[in-house]
Coordinates of C-alpha atoms in Angstrom, one line a residue:
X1 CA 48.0 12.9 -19.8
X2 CA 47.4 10.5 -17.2
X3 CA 44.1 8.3 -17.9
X4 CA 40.8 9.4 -15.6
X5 CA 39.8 7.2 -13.0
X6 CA 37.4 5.1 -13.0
X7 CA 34.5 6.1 -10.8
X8 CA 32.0 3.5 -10.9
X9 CA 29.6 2.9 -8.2
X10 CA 28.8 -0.6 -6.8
X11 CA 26.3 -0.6 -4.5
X12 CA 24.9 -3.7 -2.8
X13 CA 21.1 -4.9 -1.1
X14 CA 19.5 -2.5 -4.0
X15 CA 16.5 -4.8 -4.1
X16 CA 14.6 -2.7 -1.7
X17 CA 14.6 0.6 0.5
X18 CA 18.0 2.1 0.8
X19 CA 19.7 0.4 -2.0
X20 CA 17.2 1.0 -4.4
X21 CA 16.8 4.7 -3.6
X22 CA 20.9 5.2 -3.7
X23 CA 21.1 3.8 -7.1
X24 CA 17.7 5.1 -8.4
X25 CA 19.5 8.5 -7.3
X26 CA 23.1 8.2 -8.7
X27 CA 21.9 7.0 -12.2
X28 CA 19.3 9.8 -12.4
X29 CA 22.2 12.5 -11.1
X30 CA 25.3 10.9 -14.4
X31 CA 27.3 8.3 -12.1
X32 CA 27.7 5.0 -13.9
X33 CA 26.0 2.7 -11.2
X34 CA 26.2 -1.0 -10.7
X35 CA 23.3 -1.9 -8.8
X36 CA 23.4 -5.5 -7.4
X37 CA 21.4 -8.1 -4.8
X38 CA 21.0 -11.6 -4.2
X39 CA 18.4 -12.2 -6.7
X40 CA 19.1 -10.3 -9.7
X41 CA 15.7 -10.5 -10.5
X42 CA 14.5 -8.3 -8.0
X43 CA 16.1 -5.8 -9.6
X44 CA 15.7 -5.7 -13.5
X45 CA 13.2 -2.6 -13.5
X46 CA 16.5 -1.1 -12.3
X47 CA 17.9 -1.0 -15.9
X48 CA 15.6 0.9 -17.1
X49 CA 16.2 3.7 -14.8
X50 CA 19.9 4.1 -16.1
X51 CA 21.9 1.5 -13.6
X52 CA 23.6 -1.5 -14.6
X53 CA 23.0 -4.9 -12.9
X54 CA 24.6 -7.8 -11.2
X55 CA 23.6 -10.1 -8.9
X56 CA 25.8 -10.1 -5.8
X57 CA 25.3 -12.3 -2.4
X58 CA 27.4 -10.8 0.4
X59 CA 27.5 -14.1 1.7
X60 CA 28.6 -15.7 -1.5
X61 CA 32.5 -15.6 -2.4
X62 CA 32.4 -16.4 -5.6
X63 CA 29.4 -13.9 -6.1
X64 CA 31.9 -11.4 -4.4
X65 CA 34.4 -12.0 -6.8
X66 CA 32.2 -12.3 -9.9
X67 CA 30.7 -9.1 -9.0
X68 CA 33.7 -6.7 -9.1
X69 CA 35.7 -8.5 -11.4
X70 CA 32.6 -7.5 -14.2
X71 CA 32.8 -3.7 -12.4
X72 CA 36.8 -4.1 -13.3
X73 CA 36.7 -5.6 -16.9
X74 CA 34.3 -2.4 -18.0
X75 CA 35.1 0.1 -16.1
X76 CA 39.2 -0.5 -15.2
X77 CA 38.3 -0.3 -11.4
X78 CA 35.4 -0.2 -9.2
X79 CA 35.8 4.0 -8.3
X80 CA 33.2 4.1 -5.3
X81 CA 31.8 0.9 -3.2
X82 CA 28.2 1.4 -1.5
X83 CA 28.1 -1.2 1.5
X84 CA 24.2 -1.0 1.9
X85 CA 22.9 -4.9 2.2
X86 CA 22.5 -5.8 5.9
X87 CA 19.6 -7.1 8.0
X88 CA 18.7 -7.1 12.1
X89 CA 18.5 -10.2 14.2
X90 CA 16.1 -9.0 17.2
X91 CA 15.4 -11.5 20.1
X92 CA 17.8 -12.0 23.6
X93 CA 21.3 -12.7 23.6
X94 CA 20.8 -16.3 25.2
X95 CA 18.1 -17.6 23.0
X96 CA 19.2 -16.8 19.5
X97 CA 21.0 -19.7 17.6
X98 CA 24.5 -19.2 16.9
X99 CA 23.8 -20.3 13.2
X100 CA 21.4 -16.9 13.2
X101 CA 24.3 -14.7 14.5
X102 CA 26.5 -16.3 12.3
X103 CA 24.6 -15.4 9.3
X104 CA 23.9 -11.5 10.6
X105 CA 28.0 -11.1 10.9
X106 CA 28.4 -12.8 7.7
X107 CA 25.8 -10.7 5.9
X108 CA 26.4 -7.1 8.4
X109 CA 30.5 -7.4 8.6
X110 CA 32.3 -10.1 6.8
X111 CA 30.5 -9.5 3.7
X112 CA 31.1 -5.6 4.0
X113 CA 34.6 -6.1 4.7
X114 CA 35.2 -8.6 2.0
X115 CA 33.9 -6.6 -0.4
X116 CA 36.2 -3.8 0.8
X117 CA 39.3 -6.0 0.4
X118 CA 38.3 -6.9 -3.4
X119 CA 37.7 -3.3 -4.5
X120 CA 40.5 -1.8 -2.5
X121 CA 43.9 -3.0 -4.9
X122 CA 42.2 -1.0 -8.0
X123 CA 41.2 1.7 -6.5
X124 CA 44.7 1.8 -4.7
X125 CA 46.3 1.6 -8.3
X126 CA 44.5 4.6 -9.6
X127 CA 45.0 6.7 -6.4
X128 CA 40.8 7.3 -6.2
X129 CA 37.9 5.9 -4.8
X130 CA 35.0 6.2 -2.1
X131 CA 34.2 3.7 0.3
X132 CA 30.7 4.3 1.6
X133 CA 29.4 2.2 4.5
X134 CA 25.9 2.3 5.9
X135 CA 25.8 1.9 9.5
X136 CA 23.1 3.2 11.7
X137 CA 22.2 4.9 15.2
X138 CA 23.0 1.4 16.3
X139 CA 26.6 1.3 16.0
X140 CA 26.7 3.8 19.1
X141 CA 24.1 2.8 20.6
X142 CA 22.0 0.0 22.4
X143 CA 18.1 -1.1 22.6
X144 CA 17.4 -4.5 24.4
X145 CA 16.5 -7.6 22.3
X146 CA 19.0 -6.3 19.4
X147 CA 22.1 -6.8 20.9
X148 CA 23.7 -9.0 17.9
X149 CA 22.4 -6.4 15.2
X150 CA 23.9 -3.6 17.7
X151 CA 27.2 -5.8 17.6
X152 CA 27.7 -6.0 13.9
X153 CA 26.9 -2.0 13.7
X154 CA 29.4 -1.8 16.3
X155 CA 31.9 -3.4 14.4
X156 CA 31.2 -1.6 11.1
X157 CA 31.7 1.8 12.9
X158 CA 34.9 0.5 14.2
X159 CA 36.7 -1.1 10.5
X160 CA 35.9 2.0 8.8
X161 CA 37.8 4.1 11.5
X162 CA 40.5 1.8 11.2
X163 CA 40.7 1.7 7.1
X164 CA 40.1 5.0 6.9
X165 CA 43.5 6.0 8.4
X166 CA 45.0 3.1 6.5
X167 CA 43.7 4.2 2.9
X168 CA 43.5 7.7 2.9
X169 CA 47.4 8.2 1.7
X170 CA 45.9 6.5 -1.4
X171 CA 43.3 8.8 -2.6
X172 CA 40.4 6.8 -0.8
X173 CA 37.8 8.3 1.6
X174 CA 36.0 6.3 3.8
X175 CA 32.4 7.5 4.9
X176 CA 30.3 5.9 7.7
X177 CA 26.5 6.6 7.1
X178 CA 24.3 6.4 10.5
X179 CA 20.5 6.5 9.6
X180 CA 18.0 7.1 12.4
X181 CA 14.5 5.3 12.1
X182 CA 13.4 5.2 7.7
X183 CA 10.4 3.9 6.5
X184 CA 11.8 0.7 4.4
X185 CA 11.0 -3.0 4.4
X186 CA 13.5 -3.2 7.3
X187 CA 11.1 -3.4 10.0
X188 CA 9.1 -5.8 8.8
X189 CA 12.8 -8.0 8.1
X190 CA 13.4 -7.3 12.2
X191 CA 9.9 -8.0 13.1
X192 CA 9.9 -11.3 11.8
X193 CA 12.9 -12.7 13.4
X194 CA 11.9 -11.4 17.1
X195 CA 13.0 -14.6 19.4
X196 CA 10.9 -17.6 20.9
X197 CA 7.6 -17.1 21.4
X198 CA 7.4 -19.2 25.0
X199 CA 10.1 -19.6 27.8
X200 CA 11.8 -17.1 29.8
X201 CA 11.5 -14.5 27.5
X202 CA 8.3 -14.8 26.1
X203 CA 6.9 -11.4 26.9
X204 CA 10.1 -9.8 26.4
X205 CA 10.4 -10.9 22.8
X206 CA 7.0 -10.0 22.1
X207 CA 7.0 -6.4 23.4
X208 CA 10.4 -6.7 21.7
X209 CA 8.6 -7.3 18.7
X210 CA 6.0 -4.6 19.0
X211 CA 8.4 -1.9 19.8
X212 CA 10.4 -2.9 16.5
X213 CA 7.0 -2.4 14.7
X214 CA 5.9 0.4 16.5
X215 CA 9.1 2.2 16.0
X216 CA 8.5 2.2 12.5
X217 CA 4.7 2.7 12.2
X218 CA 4.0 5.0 15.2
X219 CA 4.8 7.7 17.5
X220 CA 8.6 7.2 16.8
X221 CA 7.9 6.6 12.9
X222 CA 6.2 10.0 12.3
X223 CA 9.2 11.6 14.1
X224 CA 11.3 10.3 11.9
X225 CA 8.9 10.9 9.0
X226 CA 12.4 9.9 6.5
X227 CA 12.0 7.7 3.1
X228 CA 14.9 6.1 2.0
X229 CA 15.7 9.3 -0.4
X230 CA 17.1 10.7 2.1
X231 CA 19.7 8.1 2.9
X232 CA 20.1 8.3 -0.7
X233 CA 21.1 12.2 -0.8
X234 CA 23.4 11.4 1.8
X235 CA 25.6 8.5 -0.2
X236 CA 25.2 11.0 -2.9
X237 CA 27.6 13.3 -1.1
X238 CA 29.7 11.1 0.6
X239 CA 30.7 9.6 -3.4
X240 CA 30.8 13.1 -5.1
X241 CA 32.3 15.4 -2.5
X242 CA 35.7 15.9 -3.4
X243 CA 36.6 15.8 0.1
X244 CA 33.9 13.9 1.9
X245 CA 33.1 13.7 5.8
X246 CA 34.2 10.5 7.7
X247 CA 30.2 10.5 9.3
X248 CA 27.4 11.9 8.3
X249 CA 23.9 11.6 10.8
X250 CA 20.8 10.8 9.1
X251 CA 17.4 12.4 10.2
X252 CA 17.0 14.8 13.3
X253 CA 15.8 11.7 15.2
X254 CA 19.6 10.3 14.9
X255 CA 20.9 13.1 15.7
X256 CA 18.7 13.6 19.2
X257 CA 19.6 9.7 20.4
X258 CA 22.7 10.1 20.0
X259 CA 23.6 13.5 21.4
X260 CA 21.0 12.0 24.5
X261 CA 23.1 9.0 24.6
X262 CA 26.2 11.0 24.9
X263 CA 24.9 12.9 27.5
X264 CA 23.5 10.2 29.7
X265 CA 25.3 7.6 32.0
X266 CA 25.1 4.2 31.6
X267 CA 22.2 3.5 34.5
X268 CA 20.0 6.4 33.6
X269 CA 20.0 5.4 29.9
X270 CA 18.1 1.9 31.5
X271 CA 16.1 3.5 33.6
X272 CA 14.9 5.1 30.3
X273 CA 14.9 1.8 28.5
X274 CA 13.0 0.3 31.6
X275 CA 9.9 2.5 30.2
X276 CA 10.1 1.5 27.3
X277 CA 10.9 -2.6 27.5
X278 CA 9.5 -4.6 30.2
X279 CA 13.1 -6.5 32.1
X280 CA 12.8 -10.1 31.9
X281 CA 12.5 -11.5 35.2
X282 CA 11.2 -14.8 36.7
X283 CA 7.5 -16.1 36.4

């Protein structure tokens, strides 16, 4: 009889919000769960809730390695990968330091993708696994002052499409997870990096900034009225369905954007935005 599987979950950014919620979840619910972030300190209470820990930095190519090559020596392959760490850069396009945008592709893209590449020959030689990566409404569509957070979503919507096909004849699925507005840390992260405060786009960055926190704690936040549980019900599917979907649309808010943005063309989805954003224009 052929041996079972592995079908050990990784899951990075488990520090806070999302992470933390997945692995909390998939320990509780039997799956052997290897809950990681960049300080592994940040997550010790973890343990005693049933997960196994590792610190992992999605920037960090030795921590990359490190990481699965623990999941691999105990477990004979990492079964399902969790791509959840990620962060948004707000601010305009022509004020943010390429050093910043650097560091959201690393973290958003490379990192994701890397990790992707690392877990992908052991899961290939056991003909199983589940690739789970969390996007968001952002990967279809656009709100001014996010456009390099938007970007990297963007790009996360479009790998997975593409390894998806290309993995699939080897047992793997590969799920995209697109979360509408939850009530995390993640706001507060976005807030804080919200562009120059003088020049040119001074009062665009700040309403910028005060949509970003508004979005979270206001009108927009009670619509959304979603903890991070239920992104975490979500991954639960995606890694235990037998056959699981390629998308799955998180919160009715989601799912109202971005049937609207389907609907709408280009000019009158700005004329919305222009109600919402004041467009920077000279003094």
């Amino acid at each position: 009889m052929s041996k079972r599987p592995s079908k050990a979950v990784l899951i990075t950014g488990c520090s806070t919000g999302i992470g933390r919620a997945t692995a909390e979840r998939l320990a509780r619910r039997g799956h052997t769960v290897y809950a990681t972030a960049r300080r592994l300190e940040s997550i010790t209470d973890l343990a005693e809730k049933g997960c196994k820990t590792l610190a992992l930095d999605v920037n960090d190519e030795k921590s990359m390695k490190a990481a699965v090559a623990k999941v691999v020596k105990a477990e004979g392959a990492v079964g399902a990968l969790v791509n959840n760490a990620g962060y948004a850069l707000e601010g305009c396009v022509e004020e943010a330091s390429m050093d910043d945008v650097r560091k959201q592709f690393e973290t958003n893209v490379f990192g994701l993708v890397r990790l992707c590449q690392l877990v992908l020959p052991g899961m290939r030689k056991q003909r199983w696994g589940r690739i789970v990566n969390i996007s968001s409404v952002g990967g279809k569509l656009v709100f001014p002052g996010g456009g390099f957070y938007h970007a990297t979503k963007h790009a996360v919507e479009a790998l997975s499409d593409a390894l998806r096909f290309e993995v699939r004849g080897f047992g793997i699925h590969v799920s995209i997870v697109e979360p509408g507005l939850i009530k995390t840390a993640f706001g507060d992260t976005a807030t804080a990096t919200v562009g120059i405060p003088d020049g040119p786009y001074a009062s665009f960055n700040k309403a910028v900034a005060e949509r970003v926190g508004g979005a979270y704690e206001g009108v927009m936040g009670r619509l959304a009225a979603a903890g991070p549980e239920t992104v975490a019900r979500v991954v639960d599917r995606a890694v235990s369905s037998r056959v699981p979907q390629t998308r799955y649309r998180v919160t009715s808010g989601a799912r109202f954007m971005l049937t609207a943005r389907k609907l709408m063309p280009d000019r009158a989805f700005d004329t919305l935005l222009r109600a919402q954003f004041p467009r920077p224009k000279p003094d």
